[in-house]
PDB file of C-alpha atoms in Angstrom:
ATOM      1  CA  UNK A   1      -8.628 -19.187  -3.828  1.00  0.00           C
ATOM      2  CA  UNK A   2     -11.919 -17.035  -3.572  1.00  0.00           C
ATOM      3  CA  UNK A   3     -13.705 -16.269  -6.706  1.00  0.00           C
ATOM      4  CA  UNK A   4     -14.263 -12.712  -7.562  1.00  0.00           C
ATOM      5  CA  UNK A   5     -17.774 -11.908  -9.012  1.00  0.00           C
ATOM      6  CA  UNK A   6     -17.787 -10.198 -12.250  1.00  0.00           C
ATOM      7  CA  UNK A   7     -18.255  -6.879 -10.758  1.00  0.00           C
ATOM      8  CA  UNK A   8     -15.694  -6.949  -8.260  1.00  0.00           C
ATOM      9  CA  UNK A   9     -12.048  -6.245  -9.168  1.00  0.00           C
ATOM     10  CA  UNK A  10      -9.418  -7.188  -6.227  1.00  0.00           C
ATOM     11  CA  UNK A  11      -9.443  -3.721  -5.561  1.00  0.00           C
ATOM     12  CA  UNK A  12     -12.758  -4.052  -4.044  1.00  0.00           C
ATOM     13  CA  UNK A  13     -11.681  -6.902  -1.811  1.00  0.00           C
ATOM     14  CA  UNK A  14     -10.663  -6.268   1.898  1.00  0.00           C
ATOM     15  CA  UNK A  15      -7.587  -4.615   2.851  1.00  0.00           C
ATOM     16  CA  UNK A  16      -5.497  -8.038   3.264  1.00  0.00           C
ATOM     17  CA  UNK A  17      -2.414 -10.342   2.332  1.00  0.00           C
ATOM     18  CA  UNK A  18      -5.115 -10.916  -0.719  1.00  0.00           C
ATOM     19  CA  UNK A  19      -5.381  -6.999  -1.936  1.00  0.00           C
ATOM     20  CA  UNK A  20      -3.498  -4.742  -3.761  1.00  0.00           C
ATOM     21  CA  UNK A  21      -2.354  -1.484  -1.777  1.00  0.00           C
ATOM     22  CA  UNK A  22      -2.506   0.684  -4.218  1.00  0.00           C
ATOM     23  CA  UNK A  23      -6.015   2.380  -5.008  1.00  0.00           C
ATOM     24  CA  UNK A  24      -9.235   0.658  -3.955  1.00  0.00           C
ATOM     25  CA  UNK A  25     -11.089   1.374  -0.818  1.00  0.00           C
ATOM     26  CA  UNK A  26     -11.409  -0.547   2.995  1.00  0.00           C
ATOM     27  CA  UNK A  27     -13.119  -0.929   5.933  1.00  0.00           C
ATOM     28  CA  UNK A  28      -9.799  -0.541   7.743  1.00  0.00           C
ATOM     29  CA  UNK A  29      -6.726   1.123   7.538  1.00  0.00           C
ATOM     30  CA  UNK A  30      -3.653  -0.809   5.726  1.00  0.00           C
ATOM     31  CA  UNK A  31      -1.117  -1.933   8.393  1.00  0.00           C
ATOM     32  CA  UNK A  32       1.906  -3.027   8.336  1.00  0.00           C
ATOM     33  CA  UNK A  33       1.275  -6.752   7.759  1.00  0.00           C
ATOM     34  CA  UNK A  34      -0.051  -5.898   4.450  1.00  0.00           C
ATOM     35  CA  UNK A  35       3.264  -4.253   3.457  1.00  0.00           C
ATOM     36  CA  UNK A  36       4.530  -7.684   4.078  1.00  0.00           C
ATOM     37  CA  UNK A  37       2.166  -9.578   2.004  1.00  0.00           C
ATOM     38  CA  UNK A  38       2.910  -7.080  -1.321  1.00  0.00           C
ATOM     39  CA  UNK A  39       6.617  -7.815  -0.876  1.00  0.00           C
ATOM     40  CA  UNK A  40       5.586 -11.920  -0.903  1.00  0.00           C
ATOM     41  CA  UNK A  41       3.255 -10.999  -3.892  1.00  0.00           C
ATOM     42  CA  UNK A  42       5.462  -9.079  -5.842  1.00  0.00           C
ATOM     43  CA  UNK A  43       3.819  -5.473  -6.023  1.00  0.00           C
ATOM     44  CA  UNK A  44       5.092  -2.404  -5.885  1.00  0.00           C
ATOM     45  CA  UNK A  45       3.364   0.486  -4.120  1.00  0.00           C
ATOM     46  CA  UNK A  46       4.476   3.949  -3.998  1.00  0.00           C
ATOM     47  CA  UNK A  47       4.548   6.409  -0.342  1.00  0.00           C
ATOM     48  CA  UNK A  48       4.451  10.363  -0.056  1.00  0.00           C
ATOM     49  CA  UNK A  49       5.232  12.593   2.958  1.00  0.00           C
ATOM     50  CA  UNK A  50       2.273  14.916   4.805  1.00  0.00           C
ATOM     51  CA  UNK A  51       2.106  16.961   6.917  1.00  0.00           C
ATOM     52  CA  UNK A  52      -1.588  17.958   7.568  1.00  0.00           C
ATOM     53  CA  UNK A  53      -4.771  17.291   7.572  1.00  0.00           C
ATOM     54  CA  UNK A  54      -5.826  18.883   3.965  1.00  0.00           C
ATOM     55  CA  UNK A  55      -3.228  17.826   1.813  1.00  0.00           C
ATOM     56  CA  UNK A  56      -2.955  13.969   3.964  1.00  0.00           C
ATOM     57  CA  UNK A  57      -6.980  13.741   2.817  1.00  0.00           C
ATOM     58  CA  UNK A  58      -6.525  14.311  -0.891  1.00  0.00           C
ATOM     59  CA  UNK A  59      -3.602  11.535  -1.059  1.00  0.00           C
ATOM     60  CA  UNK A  60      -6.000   9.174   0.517  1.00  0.00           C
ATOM     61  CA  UNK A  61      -8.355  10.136  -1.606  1.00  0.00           C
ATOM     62  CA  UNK A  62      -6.365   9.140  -4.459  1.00  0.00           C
ATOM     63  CA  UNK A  63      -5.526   5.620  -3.053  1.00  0.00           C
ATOM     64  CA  UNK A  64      -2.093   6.622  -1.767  1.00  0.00           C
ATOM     65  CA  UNK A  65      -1.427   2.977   0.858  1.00  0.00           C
ATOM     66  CA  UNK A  66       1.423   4.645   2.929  1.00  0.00           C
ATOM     67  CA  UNK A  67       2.067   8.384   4.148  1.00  0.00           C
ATOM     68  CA  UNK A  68       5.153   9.115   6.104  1.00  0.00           C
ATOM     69  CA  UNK A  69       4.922  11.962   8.403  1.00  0.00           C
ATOM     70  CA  UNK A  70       8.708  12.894   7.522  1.00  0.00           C
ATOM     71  CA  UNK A  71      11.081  15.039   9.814  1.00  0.00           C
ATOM     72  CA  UNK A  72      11.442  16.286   6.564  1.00  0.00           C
ATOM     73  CA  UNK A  73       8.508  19.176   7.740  1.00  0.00           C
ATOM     74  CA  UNK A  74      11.380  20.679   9.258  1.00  0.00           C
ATOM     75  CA  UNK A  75      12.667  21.777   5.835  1.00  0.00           C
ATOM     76  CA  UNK A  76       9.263  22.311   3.815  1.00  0.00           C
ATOM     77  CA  UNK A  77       7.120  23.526   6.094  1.00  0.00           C
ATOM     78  CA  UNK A  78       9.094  24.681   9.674  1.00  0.00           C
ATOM     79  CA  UNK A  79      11.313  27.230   7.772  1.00  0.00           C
ATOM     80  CA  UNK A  80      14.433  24.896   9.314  1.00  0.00           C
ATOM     81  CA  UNK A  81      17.592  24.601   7.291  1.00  0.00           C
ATOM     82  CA  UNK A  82      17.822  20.523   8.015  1.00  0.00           C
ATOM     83  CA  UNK A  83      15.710  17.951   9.693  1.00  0.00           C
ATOM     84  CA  UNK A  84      17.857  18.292  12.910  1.00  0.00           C
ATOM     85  CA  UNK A  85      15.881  20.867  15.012  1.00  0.00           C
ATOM     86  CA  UNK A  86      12.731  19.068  14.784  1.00  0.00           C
ATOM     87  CA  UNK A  87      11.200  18.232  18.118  1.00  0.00           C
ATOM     88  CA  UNK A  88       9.107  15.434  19.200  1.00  0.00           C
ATOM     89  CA  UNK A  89       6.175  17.927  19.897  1.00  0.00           C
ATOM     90  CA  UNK A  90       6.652  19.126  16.409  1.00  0.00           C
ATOM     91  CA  UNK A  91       5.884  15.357  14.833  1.00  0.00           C
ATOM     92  CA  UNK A  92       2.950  14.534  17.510  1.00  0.00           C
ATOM     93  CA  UNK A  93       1.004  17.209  16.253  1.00  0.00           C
ATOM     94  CA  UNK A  94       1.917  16.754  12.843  1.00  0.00           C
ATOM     95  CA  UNK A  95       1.705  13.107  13.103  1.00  0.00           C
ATOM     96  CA  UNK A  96      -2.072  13.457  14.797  1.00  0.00           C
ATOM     97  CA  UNK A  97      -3.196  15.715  11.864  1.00  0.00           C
ATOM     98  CA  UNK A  98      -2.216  13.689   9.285  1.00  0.00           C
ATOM     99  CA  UNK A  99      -4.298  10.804  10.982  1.00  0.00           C
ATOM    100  CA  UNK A 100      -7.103  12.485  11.573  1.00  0.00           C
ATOM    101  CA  UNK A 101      -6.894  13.812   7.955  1.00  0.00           C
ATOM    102  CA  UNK A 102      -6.937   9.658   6.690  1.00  0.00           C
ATOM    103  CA  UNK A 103      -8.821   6.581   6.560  1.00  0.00           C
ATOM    104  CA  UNK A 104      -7.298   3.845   4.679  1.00  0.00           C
ATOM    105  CA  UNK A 105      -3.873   4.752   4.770  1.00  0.00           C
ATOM    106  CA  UNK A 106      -1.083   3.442   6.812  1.00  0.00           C
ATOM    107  CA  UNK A 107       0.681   6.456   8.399  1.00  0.00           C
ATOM    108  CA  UNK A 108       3.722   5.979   9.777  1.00  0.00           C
ATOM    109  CA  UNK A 109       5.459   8.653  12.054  1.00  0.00           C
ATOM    110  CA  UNK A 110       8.949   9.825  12.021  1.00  0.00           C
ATOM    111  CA  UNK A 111      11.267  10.099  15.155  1.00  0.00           C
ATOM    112  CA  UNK A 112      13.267  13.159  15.185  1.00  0.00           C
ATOM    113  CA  UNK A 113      16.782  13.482  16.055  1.00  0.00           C
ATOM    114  CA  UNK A 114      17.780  13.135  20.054  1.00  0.00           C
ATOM    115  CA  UNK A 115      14.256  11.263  20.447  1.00  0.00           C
ATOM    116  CA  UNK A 116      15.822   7.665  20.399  1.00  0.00           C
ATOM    117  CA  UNK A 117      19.592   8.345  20.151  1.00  0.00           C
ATOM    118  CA  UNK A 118      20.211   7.434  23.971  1.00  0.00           C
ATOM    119  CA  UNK A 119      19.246   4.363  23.872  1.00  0.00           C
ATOM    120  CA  UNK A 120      15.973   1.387  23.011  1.00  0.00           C
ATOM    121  CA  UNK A 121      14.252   2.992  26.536  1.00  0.00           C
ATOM    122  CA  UNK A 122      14.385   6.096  24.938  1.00  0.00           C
ATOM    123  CA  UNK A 123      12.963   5.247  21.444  1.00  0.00           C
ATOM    124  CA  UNK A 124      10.258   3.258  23.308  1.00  0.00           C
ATOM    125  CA  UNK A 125       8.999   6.256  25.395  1.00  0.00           C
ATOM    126  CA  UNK A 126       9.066   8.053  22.093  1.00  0.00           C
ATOM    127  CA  UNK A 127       7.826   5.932  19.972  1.00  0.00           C
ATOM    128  CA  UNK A 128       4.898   5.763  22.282  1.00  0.00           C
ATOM    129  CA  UNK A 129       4.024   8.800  21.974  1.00  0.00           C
ATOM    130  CA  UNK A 130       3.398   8.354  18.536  1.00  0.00           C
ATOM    131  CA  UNK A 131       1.090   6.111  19.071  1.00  0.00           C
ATOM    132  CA  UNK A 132      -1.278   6.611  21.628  1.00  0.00           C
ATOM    133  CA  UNK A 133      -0.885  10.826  21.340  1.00  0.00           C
ATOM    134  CA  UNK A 134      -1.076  10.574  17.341  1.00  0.00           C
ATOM    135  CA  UNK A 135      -2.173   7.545  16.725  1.00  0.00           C
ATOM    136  CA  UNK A 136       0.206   6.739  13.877  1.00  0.00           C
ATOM    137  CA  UNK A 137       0.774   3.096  12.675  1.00  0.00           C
ATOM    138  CA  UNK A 138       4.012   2.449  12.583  1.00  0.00           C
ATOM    139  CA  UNK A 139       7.107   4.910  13.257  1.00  0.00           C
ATOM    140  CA  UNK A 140      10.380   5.378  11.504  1.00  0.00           C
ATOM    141  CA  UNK A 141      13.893   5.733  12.599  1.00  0.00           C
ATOM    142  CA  UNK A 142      17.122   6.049  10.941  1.00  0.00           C
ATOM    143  CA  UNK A 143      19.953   3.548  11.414  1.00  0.00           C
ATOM    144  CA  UNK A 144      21.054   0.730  10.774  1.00  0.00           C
ATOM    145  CA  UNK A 145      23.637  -1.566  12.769  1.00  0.00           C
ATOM    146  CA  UNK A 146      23.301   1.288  15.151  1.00  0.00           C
ATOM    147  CA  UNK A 147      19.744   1.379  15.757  1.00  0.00           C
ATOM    148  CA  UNK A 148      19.497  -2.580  15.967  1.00  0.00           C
ATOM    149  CA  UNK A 149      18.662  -2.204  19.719  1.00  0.00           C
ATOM    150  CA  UNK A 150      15.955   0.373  19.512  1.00  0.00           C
ATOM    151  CA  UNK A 151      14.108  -1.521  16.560  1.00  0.00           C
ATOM    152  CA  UNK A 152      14.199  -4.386  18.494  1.00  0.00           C
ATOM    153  CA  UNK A 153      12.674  -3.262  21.719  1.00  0.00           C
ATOM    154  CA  UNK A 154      10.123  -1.279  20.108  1.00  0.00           C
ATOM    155  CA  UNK A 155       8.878  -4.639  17.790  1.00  0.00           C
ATOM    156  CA  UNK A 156       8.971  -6.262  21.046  1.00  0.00           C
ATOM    157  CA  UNK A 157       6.522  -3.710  22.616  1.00  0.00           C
ATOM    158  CA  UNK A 158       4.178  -4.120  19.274  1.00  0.00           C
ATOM    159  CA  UNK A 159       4.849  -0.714  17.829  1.00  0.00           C
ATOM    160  CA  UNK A 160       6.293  -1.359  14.105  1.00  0.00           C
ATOM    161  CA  UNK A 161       9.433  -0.088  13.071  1.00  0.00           C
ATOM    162  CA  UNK A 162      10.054   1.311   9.487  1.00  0.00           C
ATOM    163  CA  UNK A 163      14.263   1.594   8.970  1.00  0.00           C
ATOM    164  CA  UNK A 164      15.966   4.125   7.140  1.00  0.00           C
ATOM    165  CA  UNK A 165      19.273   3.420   6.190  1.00  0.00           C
ATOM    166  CA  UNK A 166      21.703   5.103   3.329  1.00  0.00           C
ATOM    167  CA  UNK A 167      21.583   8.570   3.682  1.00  0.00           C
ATOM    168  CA  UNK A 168      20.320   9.342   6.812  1.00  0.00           C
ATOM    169  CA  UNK A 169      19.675  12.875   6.887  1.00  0.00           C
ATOM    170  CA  UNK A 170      19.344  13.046  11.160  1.00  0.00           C
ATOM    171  CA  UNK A 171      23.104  12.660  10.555  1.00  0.00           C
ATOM    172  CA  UNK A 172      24.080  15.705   7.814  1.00  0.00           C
ATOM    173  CA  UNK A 173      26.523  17.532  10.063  1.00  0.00           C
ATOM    174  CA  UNK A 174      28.459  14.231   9.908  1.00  0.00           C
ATOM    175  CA  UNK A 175      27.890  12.741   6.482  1.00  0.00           C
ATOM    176  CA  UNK A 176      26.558  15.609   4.405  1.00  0.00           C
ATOM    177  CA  UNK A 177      24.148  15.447   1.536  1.00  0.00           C
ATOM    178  CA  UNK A 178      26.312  12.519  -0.631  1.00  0.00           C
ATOM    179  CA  UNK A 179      25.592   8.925  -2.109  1.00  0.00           C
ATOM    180  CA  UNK A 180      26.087   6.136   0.327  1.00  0.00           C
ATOM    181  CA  UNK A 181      27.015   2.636  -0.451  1.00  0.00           C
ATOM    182  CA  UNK A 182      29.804   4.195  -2.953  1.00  0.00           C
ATOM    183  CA  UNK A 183      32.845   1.598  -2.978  1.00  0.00           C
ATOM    184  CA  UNK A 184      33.405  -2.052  -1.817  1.00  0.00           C
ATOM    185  CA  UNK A 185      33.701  -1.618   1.949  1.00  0.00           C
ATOM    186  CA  UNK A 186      30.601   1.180   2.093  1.00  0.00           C
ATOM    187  CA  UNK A 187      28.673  -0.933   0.279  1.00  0.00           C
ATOM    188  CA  UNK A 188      29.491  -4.219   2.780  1.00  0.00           C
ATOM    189  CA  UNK A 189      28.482  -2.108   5.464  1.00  0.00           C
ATOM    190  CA  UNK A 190      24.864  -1.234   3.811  1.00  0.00           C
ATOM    191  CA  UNK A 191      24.658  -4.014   3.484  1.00  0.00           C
ATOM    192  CA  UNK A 192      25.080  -5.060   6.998  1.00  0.00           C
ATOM    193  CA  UNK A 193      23.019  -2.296   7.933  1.00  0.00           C
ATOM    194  CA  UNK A 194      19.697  -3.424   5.917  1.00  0.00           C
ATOM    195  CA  UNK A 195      20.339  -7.272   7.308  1.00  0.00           C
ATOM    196  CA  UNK A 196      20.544  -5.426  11.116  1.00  0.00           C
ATOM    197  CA  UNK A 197      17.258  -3.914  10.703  1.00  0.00           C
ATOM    198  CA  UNK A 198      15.469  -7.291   9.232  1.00  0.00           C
ATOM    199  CA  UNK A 199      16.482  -9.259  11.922  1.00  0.00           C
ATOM    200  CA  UNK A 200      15.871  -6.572  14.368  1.00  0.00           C
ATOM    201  CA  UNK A 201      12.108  -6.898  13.377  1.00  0.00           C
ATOM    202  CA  UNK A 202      11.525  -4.014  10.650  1.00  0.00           C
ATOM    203  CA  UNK A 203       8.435  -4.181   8.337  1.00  0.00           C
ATOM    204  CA  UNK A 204      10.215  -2.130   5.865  1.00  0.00           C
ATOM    205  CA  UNK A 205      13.706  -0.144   5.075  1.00  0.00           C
ATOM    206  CA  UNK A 206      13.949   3.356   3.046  1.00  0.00           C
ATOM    207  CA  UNK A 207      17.103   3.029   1.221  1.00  0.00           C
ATOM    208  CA  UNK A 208      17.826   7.059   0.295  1.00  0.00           C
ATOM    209  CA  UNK A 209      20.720   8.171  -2.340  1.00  0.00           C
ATOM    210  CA  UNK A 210      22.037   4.501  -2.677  1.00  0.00           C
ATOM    211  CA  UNK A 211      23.225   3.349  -5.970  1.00  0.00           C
ATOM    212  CA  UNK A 212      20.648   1.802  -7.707  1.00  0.00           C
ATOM    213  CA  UNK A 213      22.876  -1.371  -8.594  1.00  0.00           C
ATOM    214  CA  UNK A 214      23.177  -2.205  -4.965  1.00  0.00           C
ATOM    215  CA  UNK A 215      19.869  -1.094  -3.858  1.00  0.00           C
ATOM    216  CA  UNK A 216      18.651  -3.438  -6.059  1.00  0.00           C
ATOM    217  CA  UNK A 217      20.863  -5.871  -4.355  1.00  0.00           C
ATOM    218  CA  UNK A 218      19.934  -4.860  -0.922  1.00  0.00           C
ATOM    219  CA  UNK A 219      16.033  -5.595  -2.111  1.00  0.00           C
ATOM    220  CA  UNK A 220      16.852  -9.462  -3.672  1.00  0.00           C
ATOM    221  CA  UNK A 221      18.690  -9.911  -0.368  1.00  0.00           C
ATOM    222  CA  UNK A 222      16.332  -9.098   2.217  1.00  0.00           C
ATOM    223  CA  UNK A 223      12.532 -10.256   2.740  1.00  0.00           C
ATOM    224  CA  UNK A 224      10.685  -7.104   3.449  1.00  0.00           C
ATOM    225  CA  UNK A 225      10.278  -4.320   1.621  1.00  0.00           C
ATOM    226  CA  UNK A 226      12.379  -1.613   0.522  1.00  0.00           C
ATOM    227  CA  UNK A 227      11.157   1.769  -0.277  1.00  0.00           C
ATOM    228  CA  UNK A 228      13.425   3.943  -2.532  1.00  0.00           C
ATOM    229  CA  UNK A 229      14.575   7.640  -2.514  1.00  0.00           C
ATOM    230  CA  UNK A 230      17.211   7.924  -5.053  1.00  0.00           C
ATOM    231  CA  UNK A 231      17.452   4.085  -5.006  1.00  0.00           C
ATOM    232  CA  UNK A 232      16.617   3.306  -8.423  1.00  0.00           C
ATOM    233  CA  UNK A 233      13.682   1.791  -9.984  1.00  0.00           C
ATOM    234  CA  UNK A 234      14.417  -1.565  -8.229  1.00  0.00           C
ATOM    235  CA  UNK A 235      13.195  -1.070  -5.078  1.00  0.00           C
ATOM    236  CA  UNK A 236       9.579  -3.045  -3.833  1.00  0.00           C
ATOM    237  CA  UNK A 237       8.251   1.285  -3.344  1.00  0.00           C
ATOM    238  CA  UNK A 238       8.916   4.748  -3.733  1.00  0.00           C
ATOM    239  CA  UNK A 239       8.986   7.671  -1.734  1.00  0.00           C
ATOM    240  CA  UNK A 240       8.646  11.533  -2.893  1.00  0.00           C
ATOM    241  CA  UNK A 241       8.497  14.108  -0.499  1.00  0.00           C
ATOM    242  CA  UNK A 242       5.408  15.731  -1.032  1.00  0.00           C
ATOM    243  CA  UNK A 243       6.196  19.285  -1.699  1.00  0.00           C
ATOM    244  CA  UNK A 244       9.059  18.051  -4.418  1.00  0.00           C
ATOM    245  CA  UNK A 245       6.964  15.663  -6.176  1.00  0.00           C
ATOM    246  CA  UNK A 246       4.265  18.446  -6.817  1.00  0.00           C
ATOM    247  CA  UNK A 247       6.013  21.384  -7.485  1.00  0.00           C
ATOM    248  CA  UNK A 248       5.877  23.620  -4.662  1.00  0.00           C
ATOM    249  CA  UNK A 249       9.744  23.245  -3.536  1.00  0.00           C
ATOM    250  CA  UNK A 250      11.407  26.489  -4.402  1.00  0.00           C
ATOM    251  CA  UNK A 251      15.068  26.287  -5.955  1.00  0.00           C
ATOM    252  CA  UNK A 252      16.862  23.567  -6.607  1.00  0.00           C
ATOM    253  CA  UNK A 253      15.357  19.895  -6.286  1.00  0.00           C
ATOM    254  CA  UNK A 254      17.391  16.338  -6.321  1.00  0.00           C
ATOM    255  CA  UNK A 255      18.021  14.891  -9.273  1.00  0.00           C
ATOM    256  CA  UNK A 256      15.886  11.799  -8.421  1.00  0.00           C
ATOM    257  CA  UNK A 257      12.340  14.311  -8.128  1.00  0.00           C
ATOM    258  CA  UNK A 258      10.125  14.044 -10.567  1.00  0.00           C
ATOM    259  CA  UNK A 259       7.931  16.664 -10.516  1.00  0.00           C
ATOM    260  CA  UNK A 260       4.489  15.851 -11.280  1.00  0.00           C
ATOM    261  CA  UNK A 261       2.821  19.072 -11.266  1.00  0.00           C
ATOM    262  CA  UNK A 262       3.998  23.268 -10.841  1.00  0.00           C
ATOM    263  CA  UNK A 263       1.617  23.761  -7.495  1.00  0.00           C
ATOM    264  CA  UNK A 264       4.206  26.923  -6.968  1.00  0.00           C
ATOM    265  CA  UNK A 265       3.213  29.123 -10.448  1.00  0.00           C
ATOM    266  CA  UNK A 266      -0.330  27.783  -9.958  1.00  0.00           C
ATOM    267  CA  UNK A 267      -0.406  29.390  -5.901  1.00  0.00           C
ATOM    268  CA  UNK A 268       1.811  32.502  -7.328  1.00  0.00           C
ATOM    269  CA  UNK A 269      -0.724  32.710 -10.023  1.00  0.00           C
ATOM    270  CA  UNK A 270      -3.859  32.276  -8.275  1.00  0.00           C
ATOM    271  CA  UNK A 271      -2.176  35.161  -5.446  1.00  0.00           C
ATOM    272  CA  UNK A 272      -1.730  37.824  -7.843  1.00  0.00           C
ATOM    273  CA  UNK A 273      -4.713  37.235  -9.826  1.00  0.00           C
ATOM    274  CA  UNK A 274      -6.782  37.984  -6.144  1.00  0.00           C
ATOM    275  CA  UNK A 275      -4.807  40.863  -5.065  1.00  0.00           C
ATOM    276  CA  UNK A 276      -5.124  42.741  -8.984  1.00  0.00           C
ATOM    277  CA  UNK A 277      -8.796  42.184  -7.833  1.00  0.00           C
ATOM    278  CA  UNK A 278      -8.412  43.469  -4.304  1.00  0.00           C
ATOM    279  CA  UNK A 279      -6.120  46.631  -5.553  1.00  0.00           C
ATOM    280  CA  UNK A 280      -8.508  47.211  -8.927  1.00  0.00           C
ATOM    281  CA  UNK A 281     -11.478  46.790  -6.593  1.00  0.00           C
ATOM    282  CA  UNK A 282     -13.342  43.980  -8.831  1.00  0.00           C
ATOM    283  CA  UNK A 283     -13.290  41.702  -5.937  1.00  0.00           C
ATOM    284  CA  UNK A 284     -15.695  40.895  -3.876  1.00  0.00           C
ATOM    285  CA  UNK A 285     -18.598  41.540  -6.329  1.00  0.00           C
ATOM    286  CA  UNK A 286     -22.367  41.333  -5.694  1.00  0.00           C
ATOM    287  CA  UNK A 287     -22.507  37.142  -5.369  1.00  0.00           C
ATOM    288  CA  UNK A 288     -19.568  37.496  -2.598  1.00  0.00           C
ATOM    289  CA  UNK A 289     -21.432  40.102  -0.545  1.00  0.00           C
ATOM    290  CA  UNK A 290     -23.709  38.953   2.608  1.00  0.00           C
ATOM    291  CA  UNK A 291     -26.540  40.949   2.572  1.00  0.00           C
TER     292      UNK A 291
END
């Protein structure tokens, strides 16, 4: 085992099997190996959505080791009702920004519904896109037993594959907005579902709205990682969508957000304190004048 000097903390080592994801800085970006090595080593690590550039820089910033560029821009920033009208042109550009926004981070791009539905030919042309247009490092797609095929073909063709199984939210004109997993034959086929992805080649599974009592199951059982939505606090990481987990979401919010700071009555705030200036005609002043 190497030695650390007194002044370095593992933090400070490289971004390896041997480093913690969380905080720190690297030389390289986190990949999806190293997600394997914190499930072997027993650390948790927590994941947030972006979206752009801006807001994708500050999480980095602050040591974030995984952003998911979630179809979930469909909803907080695309003015869509649900995730389902979210194109494949909307997530390259997305998915680009948020890279070129990064340094460290792993960012791993979603595939929208009807991108890799058809078939593993289809989620590889996809997929690809991804990749070499946005240059994300892994992708996501929902599915389990289902999406065996695609995941495989795509690990095959060295593009990691992120799962997503209990509530799959591609699939809400179907199963609605519930908890999956509920009762002894839904939670069999979970089950079945997380075991399909493993051995189909996944780095890593979101479990979303499961109970927590058989997510936790679901993360003894399996040996890569499992990132939590509603899960429970037994999941190897968490996931917040951005927006939620700082506020700016307007109405109602699920019960598993915790919201970490009121962004939306600091922006309403900051708004009307400019235009008062604007309409009382204190703003701009002699120091914002170009002369």
């Amino acid at each position: 085992m190497t030695q650390l000097s007194a002044a370095q903390t593992p933090q400070d080592k490289p971004a390896d099997g041997g480093r913690a994801l969380y905080g720190g800085k690297s030389t390289r970006r986190i990949t999806a190996r190293d997600i394997t090595a914190a499930k072997e080593r027993g650390e948790k690590w927590p994941m947030l959505t972006a979206y752009d550039a801006m807001t994708a820089s500050v999480f980095d910033e602050a040591g974030i080791p995984v952003m998911l560029v979630g179809d979930s821009a469909g909803n907080c920033h695309l003015g869509y009702d649900t995730t389902v009208p979210v194109t494949l042109d909307e997530m390259t550009m997305l998915s680009a920004a948020v890279v070129r926004g990064t340094s460290r981070a792993l960012i791993v791009g979603d595939l929208p519904f009807g991108s890799y539905q058809e078939g593993p030919v289809q989620a590889l042309r996809s997929a690809t896109r991804l990749v070499k247009e946005a240059g994300v490092g892994a992708v996501k797609l929902e599915g389990g037993e289902r999406s065996h095929r695609q995941i495989e073909l795509l690990v095959e063709s060295g593009i990691p594959v992120m799962a997503h199984i209990g509530l799959t939210p591609q699939s809400v004109n179907a199963m609605g907005y519930r908890v999956q997993g509920r009762g002894e034959e839904a939670a069999q086929q979970l089950l079945r579902d997380a075991k399909a992805v493993q051995d189909a080649g996944a780095f890593a599974v979101v479990l979303e709205l499961v109970p927590a009592e058989l997510a936790a199951e679901v993360t003894r059982t399996l040996q890569i990682p499992t990132v939590g939505i509603g899960a429970g606090p037994d999941t190897d990481a968490q996931v917040l969508v951005w927006t939620d987990m700082l506020g700016l979401t307007g109405g109602r919010v699920p019960k598993f957000v915790k919201k970490y700071a009121d962004l939306r009555q600091v922006m309403g705030d900051a708004a009307k304190a400019f235009a008062d200036d604007v309409v009382g005609g204190t703003f701009p002043q002699e120091e914002h004048s170009v002369h």
